[in-house]
mmCIF file of C-alpha atoms and ligand atoms in Angstrom:
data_model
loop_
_atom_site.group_PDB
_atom_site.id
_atom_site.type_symbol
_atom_site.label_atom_id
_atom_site.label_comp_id
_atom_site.label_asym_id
_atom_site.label_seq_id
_atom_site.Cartn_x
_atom_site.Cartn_y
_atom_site.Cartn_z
ATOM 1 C CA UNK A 1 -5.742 -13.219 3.261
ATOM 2 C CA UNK A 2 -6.659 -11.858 0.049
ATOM 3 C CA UNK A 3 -4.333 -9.163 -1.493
ATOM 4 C CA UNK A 4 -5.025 -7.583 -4.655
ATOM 5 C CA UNK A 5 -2.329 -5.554 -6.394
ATOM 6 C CA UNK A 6 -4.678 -2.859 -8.766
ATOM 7 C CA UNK A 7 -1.554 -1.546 -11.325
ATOM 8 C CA UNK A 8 1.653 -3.991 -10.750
ATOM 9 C CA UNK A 9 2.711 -3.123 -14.073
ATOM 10 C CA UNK A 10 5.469 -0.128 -13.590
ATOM 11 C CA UNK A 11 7.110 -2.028 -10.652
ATOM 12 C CA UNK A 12 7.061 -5.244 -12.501
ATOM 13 C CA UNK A 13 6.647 -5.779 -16.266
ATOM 14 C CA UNK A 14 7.579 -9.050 -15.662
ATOM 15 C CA UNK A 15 11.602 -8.569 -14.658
ATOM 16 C CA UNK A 16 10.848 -9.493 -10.841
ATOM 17 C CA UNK A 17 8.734 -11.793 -8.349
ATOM 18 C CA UNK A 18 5.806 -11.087 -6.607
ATOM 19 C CA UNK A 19 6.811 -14.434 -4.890
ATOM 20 C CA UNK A 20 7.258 -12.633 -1.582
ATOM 21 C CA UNK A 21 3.355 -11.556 -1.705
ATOM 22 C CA UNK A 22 2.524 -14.633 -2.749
ATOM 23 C CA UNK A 23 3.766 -16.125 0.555
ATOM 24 C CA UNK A 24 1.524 -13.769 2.730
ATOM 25 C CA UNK A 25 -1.450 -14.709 0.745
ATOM 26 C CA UNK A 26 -3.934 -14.868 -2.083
ATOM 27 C CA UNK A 27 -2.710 -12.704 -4.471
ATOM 28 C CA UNK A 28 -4.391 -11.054 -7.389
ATOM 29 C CA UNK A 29 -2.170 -8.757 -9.805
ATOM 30 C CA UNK A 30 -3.350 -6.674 -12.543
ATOM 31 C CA UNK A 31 -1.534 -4.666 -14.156
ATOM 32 C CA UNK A 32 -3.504 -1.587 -14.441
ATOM 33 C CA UNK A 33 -7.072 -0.600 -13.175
ATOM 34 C CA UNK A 34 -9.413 1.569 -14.576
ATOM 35 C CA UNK A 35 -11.332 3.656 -12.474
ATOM 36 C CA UNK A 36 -14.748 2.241 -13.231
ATOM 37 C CA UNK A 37 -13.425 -0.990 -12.337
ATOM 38 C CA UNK A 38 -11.274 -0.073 -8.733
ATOM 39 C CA UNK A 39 -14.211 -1.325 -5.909
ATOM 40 C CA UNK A 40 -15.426 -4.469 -8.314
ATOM 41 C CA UNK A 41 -11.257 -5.642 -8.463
ATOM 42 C CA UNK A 42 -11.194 -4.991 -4.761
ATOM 43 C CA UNK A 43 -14.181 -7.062 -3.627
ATOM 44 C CA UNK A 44 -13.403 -8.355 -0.583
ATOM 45 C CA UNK A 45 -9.658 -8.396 -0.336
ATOM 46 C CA UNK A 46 -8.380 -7.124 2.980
ATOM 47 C CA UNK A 47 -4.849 -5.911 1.239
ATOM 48 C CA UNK A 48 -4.804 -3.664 -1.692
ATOM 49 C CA UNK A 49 -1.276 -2.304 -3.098
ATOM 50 C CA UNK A 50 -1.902 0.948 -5.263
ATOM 51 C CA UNK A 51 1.105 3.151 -7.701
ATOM 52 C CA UNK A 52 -0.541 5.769 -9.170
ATOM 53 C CA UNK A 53 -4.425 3.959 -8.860
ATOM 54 C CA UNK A 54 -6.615 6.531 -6.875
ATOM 55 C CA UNK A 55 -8.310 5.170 -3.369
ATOM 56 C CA UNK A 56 -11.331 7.565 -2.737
ATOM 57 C CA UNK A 57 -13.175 7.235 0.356
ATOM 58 C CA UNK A 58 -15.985 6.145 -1.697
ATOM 59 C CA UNK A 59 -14.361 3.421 -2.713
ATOM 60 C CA UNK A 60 -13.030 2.769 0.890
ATOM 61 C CA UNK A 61 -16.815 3.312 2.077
ATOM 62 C CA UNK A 62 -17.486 0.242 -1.314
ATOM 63 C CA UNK A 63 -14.884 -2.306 0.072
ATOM 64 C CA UNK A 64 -15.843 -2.739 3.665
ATOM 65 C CA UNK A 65 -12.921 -5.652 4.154
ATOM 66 C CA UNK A 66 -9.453 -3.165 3.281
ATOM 67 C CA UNK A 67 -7.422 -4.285 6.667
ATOM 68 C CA UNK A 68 -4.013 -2.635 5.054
ATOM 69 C CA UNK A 69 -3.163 -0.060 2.014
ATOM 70 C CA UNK A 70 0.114 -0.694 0.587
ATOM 71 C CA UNK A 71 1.231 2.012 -1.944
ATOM 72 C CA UNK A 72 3.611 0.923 -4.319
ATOM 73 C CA UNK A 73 6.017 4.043 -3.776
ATOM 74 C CA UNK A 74 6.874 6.806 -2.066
ATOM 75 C CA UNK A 75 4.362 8.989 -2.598
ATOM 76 C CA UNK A 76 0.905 8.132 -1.370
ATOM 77 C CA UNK A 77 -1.178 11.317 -2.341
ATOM 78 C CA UNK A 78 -3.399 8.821 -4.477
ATOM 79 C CA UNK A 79 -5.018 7.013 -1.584
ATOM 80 C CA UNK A 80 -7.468 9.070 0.709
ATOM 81 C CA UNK A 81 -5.050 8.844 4.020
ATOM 82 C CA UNK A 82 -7.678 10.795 6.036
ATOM 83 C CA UNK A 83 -10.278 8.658 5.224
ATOM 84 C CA UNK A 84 -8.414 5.448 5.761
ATOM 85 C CA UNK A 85 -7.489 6.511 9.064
ATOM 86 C CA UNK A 86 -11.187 7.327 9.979
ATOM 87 C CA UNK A 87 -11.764 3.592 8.938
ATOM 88 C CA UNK A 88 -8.486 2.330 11.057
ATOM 89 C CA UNK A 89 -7.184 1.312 8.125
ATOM 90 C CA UNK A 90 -3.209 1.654 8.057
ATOM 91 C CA UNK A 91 -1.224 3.132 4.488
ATOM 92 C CA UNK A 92 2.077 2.079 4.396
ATOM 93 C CA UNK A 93 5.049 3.604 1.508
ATOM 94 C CA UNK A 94 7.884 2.865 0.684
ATOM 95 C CA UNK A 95 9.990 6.113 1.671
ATOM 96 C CA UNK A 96 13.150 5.668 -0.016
ATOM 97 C CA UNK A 97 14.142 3.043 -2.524
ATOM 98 C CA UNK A 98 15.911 4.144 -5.486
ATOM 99 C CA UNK A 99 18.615 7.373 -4.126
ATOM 100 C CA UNK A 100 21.595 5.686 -5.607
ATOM 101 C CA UNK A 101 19.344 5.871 -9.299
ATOM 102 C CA UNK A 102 17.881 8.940 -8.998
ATOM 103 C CA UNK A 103 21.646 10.480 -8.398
ATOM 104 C CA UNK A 104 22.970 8.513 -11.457
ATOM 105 C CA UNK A 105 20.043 9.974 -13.969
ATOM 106 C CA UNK A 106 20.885 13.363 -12.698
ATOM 107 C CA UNK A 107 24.289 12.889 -14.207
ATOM 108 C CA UNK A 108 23.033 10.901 -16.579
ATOM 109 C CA UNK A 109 20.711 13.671 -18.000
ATOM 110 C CA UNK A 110 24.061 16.257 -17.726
ATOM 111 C CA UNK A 111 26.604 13.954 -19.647
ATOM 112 C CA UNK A 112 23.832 14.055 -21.942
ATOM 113 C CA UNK A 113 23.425 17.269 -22.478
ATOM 114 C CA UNK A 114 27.305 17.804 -22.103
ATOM 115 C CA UNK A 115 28.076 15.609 -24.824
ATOM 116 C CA UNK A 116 25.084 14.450 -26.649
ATOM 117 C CA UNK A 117 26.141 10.449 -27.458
ATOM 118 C CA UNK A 118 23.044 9.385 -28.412
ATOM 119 C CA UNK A 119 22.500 11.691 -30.947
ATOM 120 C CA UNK A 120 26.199 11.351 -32.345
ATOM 121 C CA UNK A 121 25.792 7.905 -32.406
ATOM 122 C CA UNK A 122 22.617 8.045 -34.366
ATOM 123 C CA UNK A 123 24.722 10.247 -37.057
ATOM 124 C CA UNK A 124 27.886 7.597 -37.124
ATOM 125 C CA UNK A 125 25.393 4.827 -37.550
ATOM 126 C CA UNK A 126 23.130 6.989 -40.376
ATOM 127 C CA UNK A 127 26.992 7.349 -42.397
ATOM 128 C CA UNK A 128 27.604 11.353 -41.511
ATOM 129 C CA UNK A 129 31.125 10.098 -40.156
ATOM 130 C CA UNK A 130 31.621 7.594 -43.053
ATOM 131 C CA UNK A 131 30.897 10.561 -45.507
ATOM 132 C CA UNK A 132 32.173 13.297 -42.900
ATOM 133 C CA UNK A 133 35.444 15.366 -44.814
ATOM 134 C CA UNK A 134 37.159 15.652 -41.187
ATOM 135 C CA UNK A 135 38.564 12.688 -39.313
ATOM 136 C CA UNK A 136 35.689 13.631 -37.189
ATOM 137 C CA UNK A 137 33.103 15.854 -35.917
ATOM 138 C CA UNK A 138 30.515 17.417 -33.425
ATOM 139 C CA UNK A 139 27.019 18.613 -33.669
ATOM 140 C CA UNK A 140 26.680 20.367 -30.269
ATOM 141 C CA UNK A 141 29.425 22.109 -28.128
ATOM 142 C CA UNK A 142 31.045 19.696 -26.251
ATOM 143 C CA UNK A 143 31.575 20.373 -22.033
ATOM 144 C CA UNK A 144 33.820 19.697 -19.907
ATOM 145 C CA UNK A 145 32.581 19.719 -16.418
ATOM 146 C CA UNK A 146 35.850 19.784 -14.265
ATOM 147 C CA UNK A 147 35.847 23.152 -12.152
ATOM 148 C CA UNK A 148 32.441 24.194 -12.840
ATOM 149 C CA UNK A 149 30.003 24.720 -10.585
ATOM 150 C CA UNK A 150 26.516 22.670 -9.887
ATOM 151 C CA UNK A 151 23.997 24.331 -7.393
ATOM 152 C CA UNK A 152 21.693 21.678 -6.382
ATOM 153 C CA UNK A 153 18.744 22.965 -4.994
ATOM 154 C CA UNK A 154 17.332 20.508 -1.877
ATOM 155 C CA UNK A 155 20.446 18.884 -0.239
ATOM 156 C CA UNK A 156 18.656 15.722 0.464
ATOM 157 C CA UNK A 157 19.692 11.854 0.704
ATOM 158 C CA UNK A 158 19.276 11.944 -3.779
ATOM 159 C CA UNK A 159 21.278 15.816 -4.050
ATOM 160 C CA UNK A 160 24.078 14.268 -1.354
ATOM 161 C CA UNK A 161 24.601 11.216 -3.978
ATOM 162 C CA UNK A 162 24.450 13.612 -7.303
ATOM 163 C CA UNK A 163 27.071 15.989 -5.497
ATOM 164 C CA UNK A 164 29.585 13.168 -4.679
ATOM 165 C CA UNK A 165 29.558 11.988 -8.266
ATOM 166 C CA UNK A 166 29.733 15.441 -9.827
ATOM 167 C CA UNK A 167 32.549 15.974 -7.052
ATOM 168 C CA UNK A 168 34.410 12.961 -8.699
ATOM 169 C CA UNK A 169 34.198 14.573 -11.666
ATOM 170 C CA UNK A 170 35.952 17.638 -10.802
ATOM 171 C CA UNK A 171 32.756 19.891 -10.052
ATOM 172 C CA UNK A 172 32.619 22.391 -7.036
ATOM 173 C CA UNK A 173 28.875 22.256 -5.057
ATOM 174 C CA UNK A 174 26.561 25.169 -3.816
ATOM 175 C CA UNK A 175 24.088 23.241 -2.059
ATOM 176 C CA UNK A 176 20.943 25.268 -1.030
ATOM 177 C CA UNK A 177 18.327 23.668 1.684
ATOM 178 C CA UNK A 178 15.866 24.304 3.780
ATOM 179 C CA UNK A 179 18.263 22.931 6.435
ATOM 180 C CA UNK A 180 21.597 23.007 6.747
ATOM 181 C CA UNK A 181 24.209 20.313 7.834
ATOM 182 C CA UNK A 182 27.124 21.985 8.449
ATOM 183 C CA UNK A 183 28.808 18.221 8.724
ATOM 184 C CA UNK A 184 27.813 18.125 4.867
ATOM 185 C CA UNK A 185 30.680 21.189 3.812
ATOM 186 C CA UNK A 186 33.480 20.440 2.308
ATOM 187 C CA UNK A 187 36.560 22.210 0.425
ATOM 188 C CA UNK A 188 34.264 21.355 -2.850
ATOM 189 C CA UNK A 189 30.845 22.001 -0.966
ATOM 190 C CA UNK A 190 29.284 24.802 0.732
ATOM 191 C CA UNK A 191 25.851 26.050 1.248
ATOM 192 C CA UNK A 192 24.710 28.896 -0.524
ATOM 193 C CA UNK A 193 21.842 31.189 -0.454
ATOM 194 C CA UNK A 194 18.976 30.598 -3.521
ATOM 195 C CA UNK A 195 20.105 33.668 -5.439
ATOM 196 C CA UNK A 196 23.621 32.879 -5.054
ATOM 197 C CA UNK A 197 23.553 29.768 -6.334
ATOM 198 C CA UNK A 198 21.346 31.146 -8.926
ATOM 199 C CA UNK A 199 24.391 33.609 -9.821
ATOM 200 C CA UNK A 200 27.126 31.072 -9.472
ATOM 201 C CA UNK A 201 26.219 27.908 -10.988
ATOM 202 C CA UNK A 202 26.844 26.668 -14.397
ATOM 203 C CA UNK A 203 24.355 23.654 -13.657
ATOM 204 C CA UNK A 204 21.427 23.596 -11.414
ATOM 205 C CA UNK A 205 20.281 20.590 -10.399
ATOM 206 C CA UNK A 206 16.561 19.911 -8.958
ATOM 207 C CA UNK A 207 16.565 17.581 -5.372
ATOM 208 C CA UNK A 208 13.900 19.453 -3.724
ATOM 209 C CA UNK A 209 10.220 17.596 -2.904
ATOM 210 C CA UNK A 210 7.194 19.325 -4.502
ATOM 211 C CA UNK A 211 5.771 22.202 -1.862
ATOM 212 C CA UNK A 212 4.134 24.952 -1.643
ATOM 213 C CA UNK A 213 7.555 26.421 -1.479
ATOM 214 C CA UNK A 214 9.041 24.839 -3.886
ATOM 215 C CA UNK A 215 6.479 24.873 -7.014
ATOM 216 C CA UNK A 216 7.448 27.096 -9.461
ATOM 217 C CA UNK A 217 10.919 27.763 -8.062
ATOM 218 C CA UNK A 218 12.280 28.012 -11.611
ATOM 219 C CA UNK A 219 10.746 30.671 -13.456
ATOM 220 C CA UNK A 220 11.647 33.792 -15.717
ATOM 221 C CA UNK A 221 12.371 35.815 -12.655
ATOM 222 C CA UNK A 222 14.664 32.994 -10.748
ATOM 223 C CA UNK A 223 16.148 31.930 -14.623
ATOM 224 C CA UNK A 224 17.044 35.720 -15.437
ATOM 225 C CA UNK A 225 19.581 35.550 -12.125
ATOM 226 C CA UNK A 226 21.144 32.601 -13.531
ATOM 227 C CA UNK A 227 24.577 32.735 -15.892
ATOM 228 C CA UNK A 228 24.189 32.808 -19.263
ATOM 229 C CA UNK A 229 24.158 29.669 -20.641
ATOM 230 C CA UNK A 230 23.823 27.752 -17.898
ATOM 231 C CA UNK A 231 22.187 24.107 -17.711
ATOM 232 C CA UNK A 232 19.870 22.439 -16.192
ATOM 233 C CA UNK A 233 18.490 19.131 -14.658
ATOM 234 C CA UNK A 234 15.583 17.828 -13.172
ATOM 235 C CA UNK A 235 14.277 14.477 -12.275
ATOM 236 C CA UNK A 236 12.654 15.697 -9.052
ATOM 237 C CA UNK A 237 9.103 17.013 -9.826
ATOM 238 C CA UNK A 238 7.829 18.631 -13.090
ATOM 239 C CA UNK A 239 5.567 21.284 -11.550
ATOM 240 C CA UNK A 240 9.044 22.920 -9.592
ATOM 241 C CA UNK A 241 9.543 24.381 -13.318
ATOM 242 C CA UNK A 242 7.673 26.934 -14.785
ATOM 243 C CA UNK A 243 7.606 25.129 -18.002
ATOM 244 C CA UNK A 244 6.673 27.822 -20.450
ATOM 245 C CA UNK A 245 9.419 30.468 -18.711
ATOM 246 C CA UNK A 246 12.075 27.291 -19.221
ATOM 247 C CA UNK A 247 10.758 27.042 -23.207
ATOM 248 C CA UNK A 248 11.583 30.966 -23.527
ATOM 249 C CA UNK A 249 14.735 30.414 -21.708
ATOM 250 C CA UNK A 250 16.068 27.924 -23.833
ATOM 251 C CA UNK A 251 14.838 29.473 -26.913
ATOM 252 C CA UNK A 252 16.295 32.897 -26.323
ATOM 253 C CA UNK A 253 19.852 30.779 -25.292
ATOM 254 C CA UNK A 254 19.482 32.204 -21.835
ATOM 255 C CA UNK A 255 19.583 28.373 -20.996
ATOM 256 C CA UNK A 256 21.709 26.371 -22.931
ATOM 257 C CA UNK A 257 20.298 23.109 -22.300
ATOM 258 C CA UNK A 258 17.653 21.458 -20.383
ATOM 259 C CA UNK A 259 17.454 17.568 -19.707
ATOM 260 C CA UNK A 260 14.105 16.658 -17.541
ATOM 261 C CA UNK A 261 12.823 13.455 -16.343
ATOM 262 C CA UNK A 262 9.669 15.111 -14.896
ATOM 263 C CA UNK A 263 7.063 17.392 -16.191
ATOM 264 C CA UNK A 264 3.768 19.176 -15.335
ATOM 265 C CA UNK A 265 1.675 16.594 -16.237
ATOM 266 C CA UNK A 266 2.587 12.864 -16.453
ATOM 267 C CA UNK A 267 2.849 11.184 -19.339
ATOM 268 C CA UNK A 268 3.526 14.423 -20.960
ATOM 269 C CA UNK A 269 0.646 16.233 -22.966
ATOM 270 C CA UNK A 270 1.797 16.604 -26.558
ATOM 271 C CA UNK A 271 1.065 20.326 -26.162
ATOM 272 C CA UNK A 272 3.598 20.555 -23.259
ATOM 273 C CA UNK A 273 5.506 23.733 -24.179
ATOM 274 C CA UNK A 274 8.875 22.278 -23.907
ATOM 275 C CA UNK A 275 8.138 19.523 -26.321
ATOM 276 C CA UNK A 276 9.160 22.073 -29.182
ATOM 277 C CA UNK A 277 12.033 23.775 -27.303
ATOM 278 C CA UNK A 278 15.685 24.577 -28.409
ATOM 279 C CA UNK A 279 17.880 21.911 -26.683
ATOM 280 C CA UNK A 280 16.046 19.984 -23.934
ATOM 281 C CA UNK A 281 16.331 16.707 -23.828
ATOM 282 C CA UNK A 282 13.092 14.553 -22.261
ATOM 283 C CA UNK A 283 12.902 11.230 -20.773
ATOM 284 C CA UNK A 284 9.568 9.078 -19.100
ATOM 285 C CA UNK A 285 9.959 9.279 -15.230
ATOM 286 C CA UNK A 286 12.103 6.647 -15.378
ATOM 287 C CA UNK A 287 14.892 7.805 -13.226
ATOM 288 C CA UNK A 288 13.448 5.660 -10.507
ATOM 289 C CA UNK A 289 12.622 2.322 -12.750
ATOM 290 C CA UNK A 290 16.484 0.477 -12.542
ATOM 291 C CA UNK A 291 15.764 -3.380 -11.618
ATOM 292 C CA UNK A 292 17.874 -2.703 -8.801
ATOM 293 C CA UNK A 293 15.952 -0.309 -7.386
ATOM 294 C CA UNK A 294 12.161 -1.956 -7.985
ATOM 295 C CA UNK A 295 13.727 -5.202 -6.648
ATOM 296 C CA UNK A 296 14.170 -3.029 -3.477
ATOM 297 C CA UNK A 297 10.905 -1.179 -3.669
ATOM 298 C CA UNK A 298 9.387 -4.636 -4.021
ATOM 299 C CA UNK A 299 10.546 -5.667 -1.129
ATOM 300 C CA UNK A 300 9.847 -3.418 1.158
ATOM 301 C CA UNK A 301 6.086 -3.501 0.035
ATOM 302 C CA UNK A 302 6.394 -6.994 1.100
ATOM 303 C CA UNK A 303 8.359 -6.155 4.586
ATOM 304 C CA UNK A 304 5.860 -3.762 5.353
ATOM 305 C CA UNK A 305 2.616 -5.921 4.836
ATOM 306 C CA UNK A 306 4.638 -8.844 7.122
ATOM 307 C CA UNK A 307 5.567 -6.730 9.978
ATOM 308 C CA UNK A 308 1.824 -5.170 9.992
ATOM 309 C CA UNK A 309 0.662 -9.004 9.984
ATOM 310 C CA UNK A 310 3.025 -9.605 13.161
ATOM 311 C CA UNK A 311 2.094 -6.771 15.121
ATOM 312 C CA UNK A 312 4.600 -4.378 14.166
ATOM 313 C CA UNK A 313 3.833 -1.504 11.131
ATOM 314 C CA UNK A 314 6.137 -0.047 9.483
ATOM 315 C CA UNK A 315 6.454 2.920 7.159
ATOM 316 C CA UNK A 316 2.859 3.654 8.035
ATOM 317 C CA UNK A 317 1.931 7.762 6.720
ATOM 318 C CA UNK A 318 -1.375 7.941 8.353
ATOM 319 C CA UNK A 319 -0.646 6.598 11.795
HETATM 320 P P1 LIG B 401 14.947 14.035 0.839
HETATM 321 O O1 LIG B 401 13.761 14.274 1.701
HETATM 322 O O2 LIG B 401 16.062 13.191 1.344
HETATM 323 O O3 LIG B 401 15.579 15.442 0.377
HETATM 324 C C1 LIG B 401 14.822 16.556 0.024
HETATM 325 C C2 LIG B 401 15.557 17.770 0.536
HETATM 326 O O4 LIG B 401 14.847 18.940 0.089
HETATM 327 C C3 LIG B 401 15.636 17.839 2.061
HETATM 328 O O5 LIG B 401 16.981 18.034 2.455
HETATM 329 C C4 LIG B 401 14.767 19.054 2.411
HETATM 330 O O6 LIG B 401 15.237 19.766 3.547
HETATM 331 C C5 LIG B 401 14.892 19.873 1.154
HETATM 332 N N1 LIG B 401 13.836 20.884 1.026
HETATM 333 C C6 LIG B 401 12.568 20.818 1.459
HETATM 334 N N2 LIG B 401 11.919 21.978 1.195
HETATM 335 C C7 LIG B 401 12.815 22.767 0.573
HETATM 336 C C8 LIG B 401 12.751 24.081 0.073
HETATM 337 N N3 LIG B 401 11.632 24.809 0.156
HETATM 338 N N4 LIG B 401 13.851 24.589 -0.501
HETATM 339 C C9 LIG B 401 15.000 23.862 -0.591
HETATM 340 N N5 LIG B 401 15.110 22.611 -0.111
HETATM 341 C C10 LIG B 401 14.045 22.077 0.470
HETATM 342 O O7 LIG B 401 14.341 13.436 -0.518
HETATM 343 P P2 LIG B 401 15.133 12.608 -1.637
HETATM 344 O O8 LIG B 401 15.023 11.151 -1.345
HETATM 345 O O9 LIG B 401 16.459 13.199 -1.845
HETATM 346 O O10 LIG B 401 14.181 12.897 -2.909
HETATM 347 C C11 LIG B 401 14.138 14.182 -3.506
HETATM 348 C C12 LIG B 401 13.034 14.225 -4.544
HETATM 349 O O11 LIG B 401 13.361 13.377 -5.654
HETATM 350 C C13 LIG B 401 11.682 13.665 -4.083
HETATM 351 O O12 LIG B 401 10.931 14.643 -3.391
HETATM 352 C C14 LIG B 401 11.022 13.287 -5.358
HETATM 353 O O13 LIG B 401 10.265 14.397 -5.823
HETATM 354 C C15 LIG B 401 12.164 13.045 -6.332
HETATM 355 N N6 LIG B 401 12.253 11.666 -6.834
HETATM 356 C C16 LIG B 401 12.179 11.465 -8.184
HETATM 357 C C17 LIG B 401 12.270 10.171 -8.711
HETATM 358 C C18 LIG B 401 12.237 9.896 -10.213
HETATM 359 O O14 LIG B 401 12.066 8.744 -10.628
HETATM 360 N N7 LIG B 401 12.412 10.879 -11.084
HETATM 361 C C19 LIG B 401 12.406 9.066 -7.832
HETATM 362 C C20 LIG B 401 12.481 9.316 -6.449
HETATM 363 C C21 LIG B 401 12.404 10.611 -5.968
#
C-alpha cells in the first residue's frame, strides 16, 4: 500500500516518528506540496494524509487509486468531502487531540498579558534593571486575577479545561453555550446569557468553533457592552473577531489588552490591522503544536488508517 503524506512538516519537523505509517506501508513524506505539484506527488498511492494541502475533486478525478483520505487534523474543510464520498472514498480526522494545550495557551496568552514576562525579561537582560534607580520596576500594570471574572464564550471540552485552571487561580466563570449542562455549574461557574457575560467579565475568552453564528461575534457593537478595560483571548478562530473593531478597541483603551493565537488570515498578512495595535500580543497558531499533543495527533492518523485496513473506520466525516 502506498501512502503519501503531501505537507508532514507542521505535525513533524522532525521531533516524532512516522514509524507507525511506516508499518502499514510504503510511505512517502514531504513536507509541503505545492499546488501545481498535488496529483503528480499522489500518482498512484491509495492513502494520502493532507494538513492544510487542498484535495479538489479534480485532483480526486487525476488520482484514480485514493482508497483512504487521512487529514492531518481536525478540521477537514481542505479536502472535497462531497466529492470523495461520490468516489467511495472515506476522510478520516482527527477530532480532538490537543484540549489539555489549547486550555494552557489560553492562560498562557492571559498571564501574558497580565504580567508581561517576556517583555520584562527582555528589559533586565538589555540592563534597564541594572541601571533602573528603584530596586525594581514595571512597564505595564500588573493583574491579579483572583476574584475576577472570565466569560468564556463556547463551553466546550477546550473552555471546560481553561475554566478549571482559571478556577484554580481564584477566577469566577460565566460560561455562555449553545447548550447548556447544568451538571457543568458550580459555586464558581454558571451560565450566562451573551450580553451578560459581555457586561460582567473582566476577561473573555474565545472556545467557540467558527459558524455562521459565531463569525464576527466580537465586534464594536458586542465590545461596546463589555467593561472598560477588559481583556481578551483567543486561540479559537481568527475570523470570530472583527479585527479592525478589536484594533479601535484597543486603541481607544476600551480593551486593555488583547493576546490572539488566531487571525483572519493565516500566516498573518502584514497589513492585518491589529499588527499595529495598542497592547495585543500575537502568536503563530501554535496553541495546538506541544510534542505532546502531535505525538497524539500522530497517532490517531495512524489508528485510523489501521482500523479502516481491518474493516472497521473510524473518525470518518463523510460517511
Ligand atoms: P467543542 O466542540 O468541544 O466545544 C465547542 C463548544 O462551542 C460546544 O460546547 C458548542 O456547543 C459551542 N458552540 C457552538 N456554537 C456556538 C455558538 N453559536 N455560540 C456559543 N457556543 C457555541 O470544541 P473544542 O475541542 O473545545 O474546540 C473549540 C475550538 O478551539 C475549535 O472549534 C477550534 O476552532 C479551536 N482550536 C484551536 C486550536 C489552536 O491551535 N489554536 C487547536 C484546536 C482547536
Amino acid at each position: 500500500m502506498k501512502i503519501v503524506v503531501l505537507d508532514g512538516y507542521t505535525l513533524n519537523p522532525g521531533d516524532i516518528s512516522w514509524e507507525g505509517l511506516e508499518a502499514l506501508g510504503e510511505v512517502t513524506v514531504y513536507d509541503r506540496t505545492p499546488k501545481e505539484e498535488i496529483a503528480a506527488r499522489i500518482g498512484d498511492a491509495e492513502v494520502i494524509y493532507t494538513n492544510k494541502t487542498p484535495i479538489t475533486r479534480e485532483t480526486l478525478d487525476q488520482c484514480t487509486n485514493i482508497r483512504f483520505i487521512g487529514v492531518l487534523a481536525t478540521g477537514y474543510n481542505v479536502v472535497d468531502v462531497e466529492a470523495a464520498k461520490e468516489k467511495q472514498i472515506p476522510v478520516a480526522n482527527i477530532p480532538t487531540y490537543g484540549t489539555a494545550a489549547v486550555a494552557q495557551f489560553a492562560i498562557a496568552l492571559l498571564l501574558e498579558l497580565c504580567h508581561h514576562i517576556g517583555e520584562h525579561s527582555d528589559a533586565v537582560k538589555a540592563g534597564e534593571w541594572s541601571s533602573n534607580a528603584d530596586w525594581c520596576f514595571w512597564k505595564h500594570p500588573l493583574v491579579e486575577l483572583a476574584g475576577k471574572t472570565m466569560g468564556i464564550i463556547g463551553f466546550g471540552r477546550i473552555g471546560q479545561d481553561t475554566a478549571k485552571i482559571a478556577q484554580a487561580l481564584g477566577m469566577n466563570i460565566l460560561a455562555y453555550d449553545a447548550y447548556k449542562n447544568p451538571l457543568l455549574e458550580s459555586e464558581t461557574c454558571h451560565y450566562a446569557e451573551l450580553d451578560e457575560l459581555l457586561a460582567q467579565s473582566d476577561v473573555i475568552s474565545l472556545h467557540c468553533p467558527l459558524f455562521p453564528s459565531t463569525e464576527g461575534i466580537i465586534n464594536k457593537d458586542t465590545i461596546a457592552k463589555m467593561k472598560d478595560g477588559v481583556m481578551i483571548i483567543n486561540d479559537s478562530r481568527g475570523p470570530l473577531i472583527v479585527e479592525e473593531d478589536l484594533r479601535d478597541a484597543l486603541n481607544s483603551g476600551k480593551v486593555a489588552g488583547a493576546a490572539l493565537d488566531v487571525v483572519s488570515t493565516e500566516p498573518i498578512r502584514m497589513d492585518n490591522p491589529l499588527l499595529g495595535a495598542k497592547n495585543v500580543i500575537l502568536t503563530p497558531h501554535i496553541a495546538w503544536a506541544p510534542k505532546e499533543s502531535r505525538q497524539r495527533l500522530m497517532d490517531i492518523a495512524v489508528a485510523n488508517l489501521k482500523n479502516f485496513v481491518e474493516g472497521k473506520p473510524q473518525n470518518i466525516v463523510n460517511a
